[in-house]
C-alpha cells in the first residue's frame, strides 16, 4: 500500500509535470499530464557512451542513403505496387525541386538486452531488476517527426528535482538552434518556420515547446498548418513557399508520415506545393524514405551497408542489429532452410511483423503474425518485413498515467536525438543532442507515449 508520503510526492510530481508543460490531450479533448515514470532507468557508462558515439554515424548513414535515389527507388518501388501510401510518396519526387541544403533531426531507438557473452553482473530476478551486463539493440531510426524534444527535456528537469544521478538531457535547445541556423542559412530575414501538423494532435505541447523557444531565443515565428491548409493558404513566389504573407524558410514535418495525413487530394497537393518550393524540408523526401523499415531491413545485409559506411562503422552498427528479413527470404533455422514467413508463423513470439508505417500501432505481434501472413496476398508480402523480437532487460517501474499510479515490471526504450546538416549530401555538422526514454510494462508490445502505451522517463547513472 502506498504511504501518505508517497501519495503526496506523487501528487506533487503530477502538479509539477503540469507546471512544466508535460501535457497531452486525451481522445475526448481533455488535457492531462503526459504519462511519465517515477523510476529513472539505470544505464552503464559504456552503453551510454556507445549510443552517443553511434548517433552521428547513423545520421550520416541516413544522409548517404538519401543521396542514393537509385537504391531507394529499387528497394521501395516493388512495395509501391501494393502500398498506395508509398506510391504516393515516391511519386512526390516528380514535384520535387532539389535543395542543396539538408537538415536531419532524427531519433534512433534502442533497447538494452542481457549480454549473452556476459561481462559479469548478475540477474537478481527476485527483485525483478536485471543487473547483468547488457548490449544495445536497435529498434528503428526515425527520420521524420522525431518527437518529444520538449516533453523529455521538461521531464528530465522534473526528475532532477526528485532524484540524484539523473543524466543531464536537453535535446530541445539544439533542435531549436538547428531550426534557427537553417532559417538563417536560407537567407531571408523575416522568414518563418512552417510546422506541418495533423488535424487532431494529442502531442501538441511537444510542438508548442519548440515553437515557444524558437520565438523566445530567435524571434522567429512558426506557422502551424495541416497539409490541406497549406494547399488552401499557401502559394509559390519566385520559388519560395509563401504562407501568411511570409517566406517559409523551413518546413518541419510533424505529420505526413501516415496515410491518414494524405486522406484528401488537397492534402497531397499541399505536400506537392511544399516539394515544389525552395523551403528546407526537415526531413526532405529522400531522408523520409531512408527511414523506412524496408530500408532498415535491407541495411542489415553487410554487403549493402558497406555501400554507405566504412567497414569499421558497419561492424559497430551490426552489433546493434537484430535479424530482419523479407517474408519470402529463405533463412537457416533448426528445422532446416525455410522461408522467414513460415518460420515466423511457427514462432510468432520471436518476431515483429512491420509494414511501411510510422507513428505507432501498425505492427503485428504474437498470434496476429501468422493470422496476418495468411490473410495477405502474395504480392502484398513485399510491403512487410519481419524483425526478431528484442527481449529487453526488465526493471521495476512506478508509472503515472492520467493521474493514476501503477507499478509494473517494465522495459525501457532509449532514443538518441541526432542533428545533422549537409550540403549536397556532404555532412557539414553532425552531433548527438540528447535522449528520450520510454518505459512501458513488459507485456505491452507497442511503444507510443501519446497513444498511452509508454511513459516518459529519464536515464540515471548505473
Ligand atoms: P513505429 O514507427 O510505429 O514507431 P517501431 O518500429 O518503433 O514503429 O515499433 C513500435 C514499437 O513496437 C516500438 O516502440 C517498440 O516498443 C515495439 N517494437 C518494435 N520493434 C520491436 C522489436 N524488434 N522487438 C521488440 N519490440 C519492438
Ligand atoms: Mg518507433
Coordinates of C-alpha atoms and ligand atoms in Angstrom, one line a residue:
X1 CA 0.0 0.0 0.0
X2 CA 1.2 3.5 -0.7
X3 CA 2.2 5.5 2.3
X4 CA 0.9 9.0 2.8
X5 CA 4.3 10.4 1.9
X6 CA 4.4 8.5 -1.4
X7 CA 0.9 9.7 -2.2
X8 CA 1.8 13.3 -1.6
X9 CA 5.0 13.1 -3.5
X10 CA 3.3 11.5 -6.5
X11 CA 0.6 14.2 -6.4
X12 CA 3.3 16.8 -6.2
X13 CA 5.1 15.3 -9.2
X14 CA 1.9 15.3 -11.2
X15 CA 1.4 19.0 -10.5
X16 CA 5.0 19.8 -11.3
X17 CA 4.5 17.9 -14.6
X18 CA 1.6 20.1 -15.5
X19 CA 3.6 23.2 -14.5
X20 CA 6.4 22.2 -16.7
X21 CA 4.1 21.7 -19.7
X22 CA 4.4 17.9 -19.8
X23 CA 0.9 17.7 -21.2
X24 CA -1.2 15.8 -23.7
X25 CA -4.8 15.7 -24.9
X26 CA -6.9 12.7 -24.2
X27 CA -9.1 11.4 -27.1
X28 CA -12.1 13.4 -25.7
X29 CA -10.1 16.6 -25.8
X30 CA -9.4 16.7 -22.0
X31 CA -6.0 18.0 -21.1
X32 CA -3.9 15.8 -18.8
X33 CA -0.2 15.2 -18.0
X34 CA 1.7 13.0 -20.4
X35 CA 2.4 9.6 -18.9
X36 CA 5.6 9.5 -17.0
X37 CA 7.7 7.2 -14.9
X38 CA 9.0 7.8 -11.4
X39 CA 11.7 5.2 -11.8
X40 CA 14.6 6.5 -13.8
X41 CA 16.3 3.9 -16.0
X42 CA 19.8 3.0 -15.0
X43 CA 22.4 2.7 -17.7
X44 CA 26.1 1.9 -17.7
X45 CA 28.6 4.5 -18.8
X46 CA 29.8 2.2 -21.6
X47 CA 26.3 1.5 -23.1
X48 CA 25.6 5.2 -22.9
X49 CA 28.9 6.1 -24.5
X50 CA 28.4 3.7 -27.4
X51 CA 24.9 5.1 -28.1
X52 CA 26.2 8.6 -28.1
X53 CA 29.1 7.8 -30.3
X54 CA 26.9 6.0 -32.8
X55 CA 24.4 8.8 -33.3
X56 CA 26.4 10.9 -35.8
X57 CA 27.3 7.8 -37.8
X58 CA 23.6 6.8 -38.0
X59 CA 22.8 10.3 -39.2
X60 CA 25.5 10.1 -41.8
X61 CA 24.1 6.8 -42.9
X62 CA 20.7 8.3 -43.4
X63 CA 22.2 11.2 -45.4
X64 CA 24.2 8.9 -47.5
X65 CA 21.2 6.6 -48.2
X66 CA 19.1 9.6 -49.0
X67 CA 21.6 10.7 -51.7
X68 CA 21.2 7.3 -53.5
X69 CA 17.9 7.7 -55.2
X70 CA 18.6 4.6 -57.3
X71 CA 18.9 2.4 -54.2
X72 CA 15.8 4.0 -52.6
X73 CA 13.8 3.5 -55.8
X74 CA 14.9 0.0 -56.4
X75 CA 14.2 -1.1 -52.8
X76 CA 10.9 0.7 -52.4
X77 CA 9.3 0.6 -55.9
X78 CA 8.2 -3.1 -55.6
X79 CA 6.3 -2.2 -52.4
X80 CA 4.5 0.7 -54.1
X81 CA 2.6 -1.8 -56.3
X82 CA 0.5 -2.8 -53.2
X83 CA 1.0 0.1 -50.9
X84 CA -0.7 3.3 -52.3
X85 CA 0.8 5.4 -49.5
X86 CA 4.4 4.5 -50.5
X87 CA 3.5 5.0 -54.2
X88 CA 2.2 8.5 -53.4
X89 CA 5.4 9.3 -51.5
X90 CA 7.6 8.0 -54.4
X91 CA 5.5 10.0 -56.9
X92 CA 6.2 13.2 -55.0
X93 CA 9.6 13.1 -56.5
X94 CA 8.2 14.4 -59.7
X95 CA 7.2 17.6 -57.9
X96 CA 10.4 18.0 -56.0
X97 CA 12.8 20.9 -56.5
X98 CA 16.0 19.6 -55.1
X99 CA 17.6 21.7 -52.4
X100 CA 21.4 22.0 -51.8
X101 CA 20.9 22.1 -48.0
X102 CA 19.7 19.3 -45.8
X103 CA 18.8 19.2 -42.2
X104 CA 18.1 15.9 -40.5
X105 CA 16.6 15.8 -37.0
X106 CA 16.5 12.1 -36.2
X107 CA 15.9 9.8 -33.2
X108 CA 17.5 6.4 -33.1
X109 CA 15.7 4.0 -30.7
X110 CA 17.3 1.1 -28.9
X111 CA 16.6 -1.5 -26.2
X112 CA 19.2 -2.9 -23.9
X113 CA 19.3 -6.6 -23.7
X114 CA 21.2 -9.0 -21.5
X115 CA 24.6 -9.6 -23.0
X116 CA 24.8 -13.4 -23.6
X117 CA 28.6 -13.3 -23.9
X118 CA 28.5 -11.9 -20.4
X119 CA 30.8 -9.4 -18.9
X120 CA 29.9 -10.4 -15.4
X121 CA 27.0 -9.0 -13.4
X122 CA 24.1 -11.0 -12.1
X123 CA 20.4 -11.3 -12.6
X124 CA 18.7 -10.7 -9.2
X125 CA 15.4 -11.9 -10.5
X126 CA 13.7 -11.8 -7.1
X127 CA 13.7 -8.0 -7.3
X128 CA 12.7 -8.1 -11.0
X129 CA 15.7 -5.9 -11.5
X130 CA 18.2 -7.3 -14.1
X131 CA 21.6 -6.0 -13.3
X132 CA 23.6 -8.3 -15.7
X133 CA 25.9 -7.0 -18.4
X134 CA 24.0 -5.5 -21.4
X135 CA 24.2 -4.8 -25.1
X136 CA 22.3 -2.4 -27.4
X137 CA 19.8 -3.5 -29.9
X138 CA 18.3 -1.0 -32.4
X139 CA 14.5 -0.8 -32.8
X140 CA 14.4 1.8 -35.5
X141 CA 15.6 5.1 -36.7
X142 CA 13.1 7.9 -37.0
X143 CA 14.0 10.3 -39.8
X144 CA 10.6 12.1 -39.8
X145 CA 8.8 13.7 -36.9
X146 CA 11.2 12.6 -34.2
X147 CA 9.0 13.6 -31.3
X148 CA 9.5 14.6 -27.7
X149 CA 12.4 17.0 -27.7
X150 CA 10.4 19.4 -25.5
X151 CA 8.5 17.0 -23.2
X152 CA 11.6 14.9 -22.4
X153 CA 13.7 18.0 -21.7
X154 CA 11.0 19.0 -19.2
X155 CA 10.7 15.5 -17.7
X156 CA 14.4 15.4 -17.2
X157 CA 14.1 18.8 -15.3
X158 CA 11.3 17.3 -13.2
X159 CA 13.3 14.2 -12.4
X160 CA 16.3 16.3 -11.5
X161 CA 14.1 17.9 -8.8
X162 CA 13.3 14.5 -7.3
X163 CA 16.3 12.1 -8.0
X164 CA 20.0 12.2 -7.8
X165 CA 22.3 10.8 -10.6
X166 CA 20.0 11.9 -13.4
X167 CA 21.9 12.1 -16.7
X168 CA 21.5 15.7 -18.0
X169 CA 19.4 16.0 -21.1
X170 CA 18.2 18.9 -23.2
X171 CA 17.5 18.0 -26.8
X172 CA 15.1 20.9 -27.0
X173 CA 17.7 23.7 -27.3
X174 CA 19.9 22.1 -30.0
X175 CA 16.8 21.2 -32.1
X176 CA 15.6 24.8 -31.9
X177 CA 19.1 26.1 -32.6
X178 CA 19.3 23.9 -35.7
X179 CA 16.0 25.3 -37.0
X180 CA 17.2 28.9 -36.4
X181 CA 20.5 28.1 -38.2
X182 CA 18.7 26.6 -41.2
X183 CA 16.4 29.6 -41.3
X184 CA 19.4 32.0 -41.2
X185 CA 21.1 29.9 -43.9
X186 CA 18.0 30.2 -46.1
X187 CA 19.0 33.8 -46.4
X188 CA 15.7 35.7 -46.0
X189 CA 15.3 37.9 -43.0
X190 CA 11.7 37.7 -41.7
X191 CA 11.3 34.2 -42.9
X192 CA 9.2 31.7 -40.8
X193 CA 9.1 28.1 -39.9
X194 CA 6.2 26.0 -41.1
X195 CA 5.2 23.2 -38.7
X196 CA 3.2 20.6 -40.6
X197 CA 0.7 19.2 -38.1
X198 CA -2.0 16.6 -38.0
X199 CA -5.6 17.9 -37.8
X200 CA -6.1 16.5 -34.3
X201 CA -2.8 16.4 -32.4
X202 CA -2.6 14.9 -29.0
X203 CA 1.1 15.7 -28.6
X204 CA 0.5 19.5 -29.3
X205 CA 2.6 20.6 -26.3
X206 CA 5.8 19.0 -27.5
X207 CA 5.4 21.1 -30.7
X208 CA 4.4 24.2 -28.8
X209 CA 7.5 24.0 -26.6
X210 CA 9.7 24.1 -29.8
X211 CA 7.7 27.0 -31.2
X212 CA 8.0 28.9 -28.0
X213 CA 11.7 28.6 -27.7
X214 CA 12.3 29.5 -31.3
X215 CA 10.4 32.7 -30.6
X216 CA 12.0 33.4 -27.3
X217 CA 15.6 32.8 -28.5
X218 CA 15.4 34.0 -32.1
X219 CA 12.2 35.9 -32.6
X220 CA 11.3 33.5 -35.4
X221 CA 7.7 32.9 -36.0
X222 CA 6.2 29.5 -36.5
X223 CA 3.1 28.9 -38.6
X224 CA 1.4 25.7 -37.8
X225 CA -0.8 24.1 -40.6
X226 CA -2.1 20.8 -41.8
X227 CA -1.3 19.7 -45.3
X228 CA -4.8 20.6 -46.5
X229 CA -4.4 24.1 -45.0
X230 CA -1.1 24.5 -46.7
X231 CA -2.7 23.8 -50.0
X232 CA -5.5 26.2 -49.3
X233 CA -3.5 29.0 -47.9
X234 CA 0.0 28.6 -49.5
X235 CA 1.4 29.9 -52.7
X236 CA 4.7 30.0 -54.6
X237 CA 6.5 33.2 -55.3
X238 CA 9.9 33.1 -57.1
X239 CA 10.3 29.6 -55.8
X240 CA 9.6 30.4 -52.2
X241 CA 6.7 28.9 -50.3
X242 CA 4.6 31.8 -49.0
X243 CA 2.2 31.4 -46.1
X244 CA 0.5 34.2 -44.1
X245 CA 2.4 36.6 -46.4
X246 CA 5.8 35.3 -45.2
X247 CA 8.5 33.2 -46.8
X248 CA 8.7 29.7 -45.4
X249 CA 12.4 29.0 -44.8
X250 CA 12.0 25.6 -43.3
X251 CA 9.2 23.1 -43.2
X252 CA 9.3 20.9 -40.2
X253 CA 7.1 17.7 -40.5
X254 CA 5.2 16.6 -37.5
X255 CA 2.7 15.0 -40.0
X256 CA 3.0 13.5 -43.4
X257 CA 4.2 10.1 -42.3
X258 CA 0.9 8.2 -42.3
X259 CA -1.7 7.6 -45.0
X260 CA -4.4 9.4 -42.8
X261 CA -2.4 12.6 -43.3
X262 CA -3.0 12.3 -47.0
X263 CA -6.6 11.2 -47.0
X264 CA -7.8 14.0 -49.2
X265 CA -6.4 15.1 -52.6
X266 CA -5.9 18.6 -51.1
X267 CA -3.5 17.2 -48.5
X268 CA -1.5 15.5 -51.3
X269 CA -1.5 18.8 -53.2
X270 CA -0.3 20.6 -50.0
X271 CA 2.7 18.3 -49.9
X272 CA 3.3 18.7 -53.6
X273 CA 3.3 22.5 -53.1
X274 CA 6.0 22.2 -50.4
X275 CA 8.1 19.9 -52.7
X276 CA 7.9 22.4 -55.5
X277 CA 9.3 25.2 -53.3
X278 CA 12.8 26.0 -52.1
X279 CA 11.9 25.6 -48.4
X280 CA 14.3 23.4 -46.5
X281 CA 12.3 20.3 -45.5
X282 CA 13.0 18.6 -42.2
X283 CA 13.3 15.9 -43.5
X284 CA 13.3 16.0 -47.3
X285 CA 11.5 13.3 -49.2
X286 CA 14.6 11.1 -49.6
X287 CA 15.5 11.3 -45.9
X288 CA 12.0 10.4 -45.0
X289 CA 12.2 7.3 -47.4
X290 CA 15.6 6.4 -46.0
X291 CA 13.9 5.9 -42.6
X292 CA 11.5 3.3 -44.0
X293 CA 11.5 -0.1 -42.3
X294 CA 12.3 -1.9 -45.6
X295 CA 15.4 0.2 -45.9
X296 CA 16.4 -0.7 -42.3
X297 CA 15.9 -4.4 -43.1
X298 CA 18.0 -4.3 -46.3
X299 CA 20.7 -2.4 -44.5
X300 CA 21.2 -5.3 -42.1
X301 CA 22.9 -7.0 -45.0
X302 CA 26.6 -6.3 -44.7
X303 CA 27.3 -6.1 -48.4
X304 CA 24.6 -3.4 -48.7
X305 CA 25.5 -1.5 -45.6
X306 CA 29.1 -1.3 -46.7
X307 CA 28.0 0.8 -49.7
X308 CA 27.2 3.6 -47.2
X309 CA 29.6 3.4 -44.3
X310 CA 33.1 2.2 -43.6
X311 CA 33.8 -1.3 -42.6
X312 CA 34.6 -0.3 -39.0
X313 CA 31.3 1.6 -38.6
X314 CA 29.4 -1.2 -40.3
X315 CA 30.7 -3.6 -37.7
X316 CA 29.7 -1.4 -34.8
X317 CA 26.2 -0.9 -36.4
X318 CA 25.7 -4.6 -36.9
X319 CA 26.4 -5.3 -33.3
X320 CA 23.3 -3.4 -32.5
X321 CA 21.1 -5.0 -35.3
X322 CA 18.8 -7.9 -34.8
X323 CA 17.8 -10.2 -37.6
X324 CA 15.5 -8.7 -40.2
X325 CA 14.0 -10.5 -43.2
X326 CA 11.7 -10.1 -46.1
X327 CA 8.9 -12.6 -45.8
X328 CA 10.0 -14.7 -48.8
X329 CA 13.6 -14.8 -47.7
X330 CA 15.0 -18.3 -47.1
X331 CA 16.6 -18.5 -43.7
X332 CA 18.5 -21.1 -41.9
X333 CA 16.6 -22.5 -38.9
X334 CA 16.9 -25.5 -36.6
X335 CA 14.2 -27.1 -38.9
X336 CA 16.3 -26.5 -42.0
X337 CA 16.1 -23.8 -44.6
X338 CA 12.6 -22.4 -44.8
X339 CA 11.1 -19.0 -45.6
X340 CA 11.1 -16.3 -43.0
X341 CA 7.3 -16.1 -43.1
X342 CA 6.9 -19.8 -42.5
X343 CA 9.4 -19.7 -39.6
X344 CA 7.8 -16.7 -38.0
X345 CA 4.4 -18.3 -38.4
X346 CA 5.6 -21.2 -36.3
X347 CA 7.5 -19.0 -33.9
X348 CA 5.4 -15.8 -33.7
X349 CA 6.7 -14.8 -30.2
X350 CA 10.2 -14.4 -31.7
X351 CA 9.2 -11.8 -34.3
X352 CA 7.5 -8.5 -35.0
X353 CA 5.8 -8.1 -38.4
X354 CA 6.1 -4.5 -39.7
X355 CA 4.5 -2.6 -42.6
X356 CA 6.0 0.6 -44.1
X357 CA 4.4 2.8 -41.5
X358 CA 5.4 5.2 -38.7
X359 CA 3.7 6.6 -35.7
X360 CA 2.9 3.5 -33.6
X361 CA 0.2 1.0 -33.6
X362 CA 0.9 -0.5 -37.0
X363 CA 3.0 -3.6 -36.2
X364 CA 1.9 -7.2 -35.6
X365 CA 2.9 -9.2 -32.6
X366 CA 2.4 -12.8 -31.5
X367 CA -0.6 -14.7 -32.8
X368 CA -1.5 -11.8 -35.1
X369 CA 1.6 -12.6 -37.2
X370 CA 0.5 -15.9 -38.7
X371 CA -3.0 -14.6 -39.0
X372 CA -1.9 -11.5 -41.0
X373 CA 0.5 -13.6 -43.1
X374 CA -2.2 -16.0 -44.1
X375 CA -4.6 -13.1 -44.9
X376 CA -2.0 -11.4 -47.2
X377 CA -1.9 -11.8 -50.9
X378 CA 1.5 -13.0 -52.2
X379 CA 2.3 -9.6 -53.7
X380 CA 1.4 -7.8 -50.5
X381 CA 4.2 -9.6 -48.7
X382 CA 6.8 -7.3 -50.2
X383 CA 5.4 -4.4 -48.1
X384 CA 6.2 -6.1 -44.8
X385 CA 9.3 -7.1 -43.0
X386 CA 10.0 -9.5 -40.2
X387 CA 12.1 -8.4 -37.3
X388 CA 13.4 -10.5 -34.5
X389 CA 11.7 -9.5 -31.3
X390 CA 14.1 -7.8 -28.9
X391 CA 14.0 -9.2 -25.3
X392 CA 14.7 -6.1 -23.4
X393 CA 16.1 -6.1 -19.9
X394 CA 13.4 -5.6 -17.3
X395 CA 13.2 -3.3 -14.3
X396 CA 10.6 -2.4 -11.8
X397 CA 8.9 1.0 -12.5
X398 CA 6.4 3.2 -11.0
X399 CA 4.3 4.7 -13.9
X400 CA 2.0 7.6 -13.6
X401 CA -0.8 7.5 -16.2
X402 CA -3.5 10.1 -16.2
X403 CA -3.3 10.8 -12.5
X404 CA -3.1 7.1 -11.6
X405 CA -0.1 5.2 -10.3
X406 CA 0.8 1.7 -11.5
X407 CA 3.8 -0.5 -10.7
X408 CA 5.0 -2.7 -13.4
X409 CA 7.9 -5.0 -14.4
X410 CA 8.9 -2.8 -17.3
X411 CA 11.2 -2.4 -20.3
X412 CA 12.7 0.9 -21.4
X413 CA 13.4 2.1 -25.0
X414 CA 16.1 4.7 -25.3
X415 CA 16.2 7.0 -28.2
X416 CA 19.2 9.3 -29.1
X417 CA 18.4 12.5 -30.9
X418 CA 20.8 13.4 -33.7
X419 CA 21.1 16.6 -35.7
X420 CA 23.0 16.7 -39.0
X421 CA 23.5 19.5 -41.5
X422 CA 24.6 18.5 -45.0
X423 CA 25.3 20.4 -48.2
X424 CA 24.5 18.4 -51.4
X425 CA 24.9 15.3 -49.3
X426 CA 28.2 16.2 -47.7
X427 CA 28.0 16.4 -44.0
X428 CA 28.8 19.8 -42.5
X429 CA 28.0 19.3 -38.9
X430 CA 26.7 16.3 -37.0
X431 CA 26.0 15.7 -33.4
X432 CA 24.2 13.7 -30.7
X433 CA 22.0 16.1 -28.7
X434 CA 20.3 14.1 -26.1
X435 CA 17.9 11.3 -25.3
X436 CA 14.3 10.0 -24.9
X437 CA 13.4 7.2 -22.6
X438 CA 10.0 5.5 -22.9
X439 CA 9.2 2.9 -20.2
X440 CA 6.3 0.5 -20.5
X441 CA 5.0 -2.7 -18.9
X442 CA 6.9 -5.7 -20.1
X443 CA 3.9 -7.3 -21.7
X444 CA 2.9 -4.3 -23.7
X445 CA 4.0 -4.6 -27.3
X446 CA 3.7 -1.1 -28.9
X447 CA 5.6 1.9 -27.6
X448 CA 3.8 5.2 -28.1
X449 CA 3.6 7.7 -25.3
X450 CA 0.6 9.7 -26.7
X451 CA -1.2 6.5 -27.6
X452 CA -0.9 5.7 -23.9
X453 CA 1.4 2.6 -24.2
X454 CA 4.5 4.1 -22.7
X455 CA 5.7 6.6 -20.1
X456 CA 8.4 9.3 -20.5
X457 CA 11.4 8.5 -18.4
X458 CA 15.0 9.7 -17.8
X459 CA 18.3 8.0 -17.5
X460 CA 20.3 7.6 -14.3
X461 CA 23.9 6.6 -13.9
X462 CA 24.1 2.9 -13.0
Ligands
LIG1 P1 6.8 3.0 -35.3 O1 7.4 3.6 -36.5 O2 5.4 2.8 -35.4 O3 7.2 3.7 -34.0 P2 8.6 0.9 -34.3 O4 9.4 0.0 -35.2 O5 9.3 1.9 -33.5 O6 7.5 1.5 -35.2 O7 7.7 0.0 -33.4 C1 6.8 0.5 -32.4 C2 7.1 -0.1 -31.0 O8 7.0 -1.5 -31.1 C3 8.5 0.2 -30.5 O9 8.5 1.4 -29.9 C4 8.7 -1.0 -29.6 O10 8.2 -0.8 -28.3 C5 8.0 -2.1 -30.3 N1 8.9 -2.9 -31.2 C6 9.3 -2.6 -32.4 N2 10.2 -3.5 -32.9 C7 10.4 -4.3 -31.9 C8 11.3 -5.4 -31.8 N3 12.1 -5.9 -32.8 N4 11.3 -6.1 -30.6 C9 10.6 -5.6 -29.5 N5 9.7 -4.6 -29.6 C10 9.7 -3.9 -30.8
LIG2 MG1 9.1 3.9 -33.3

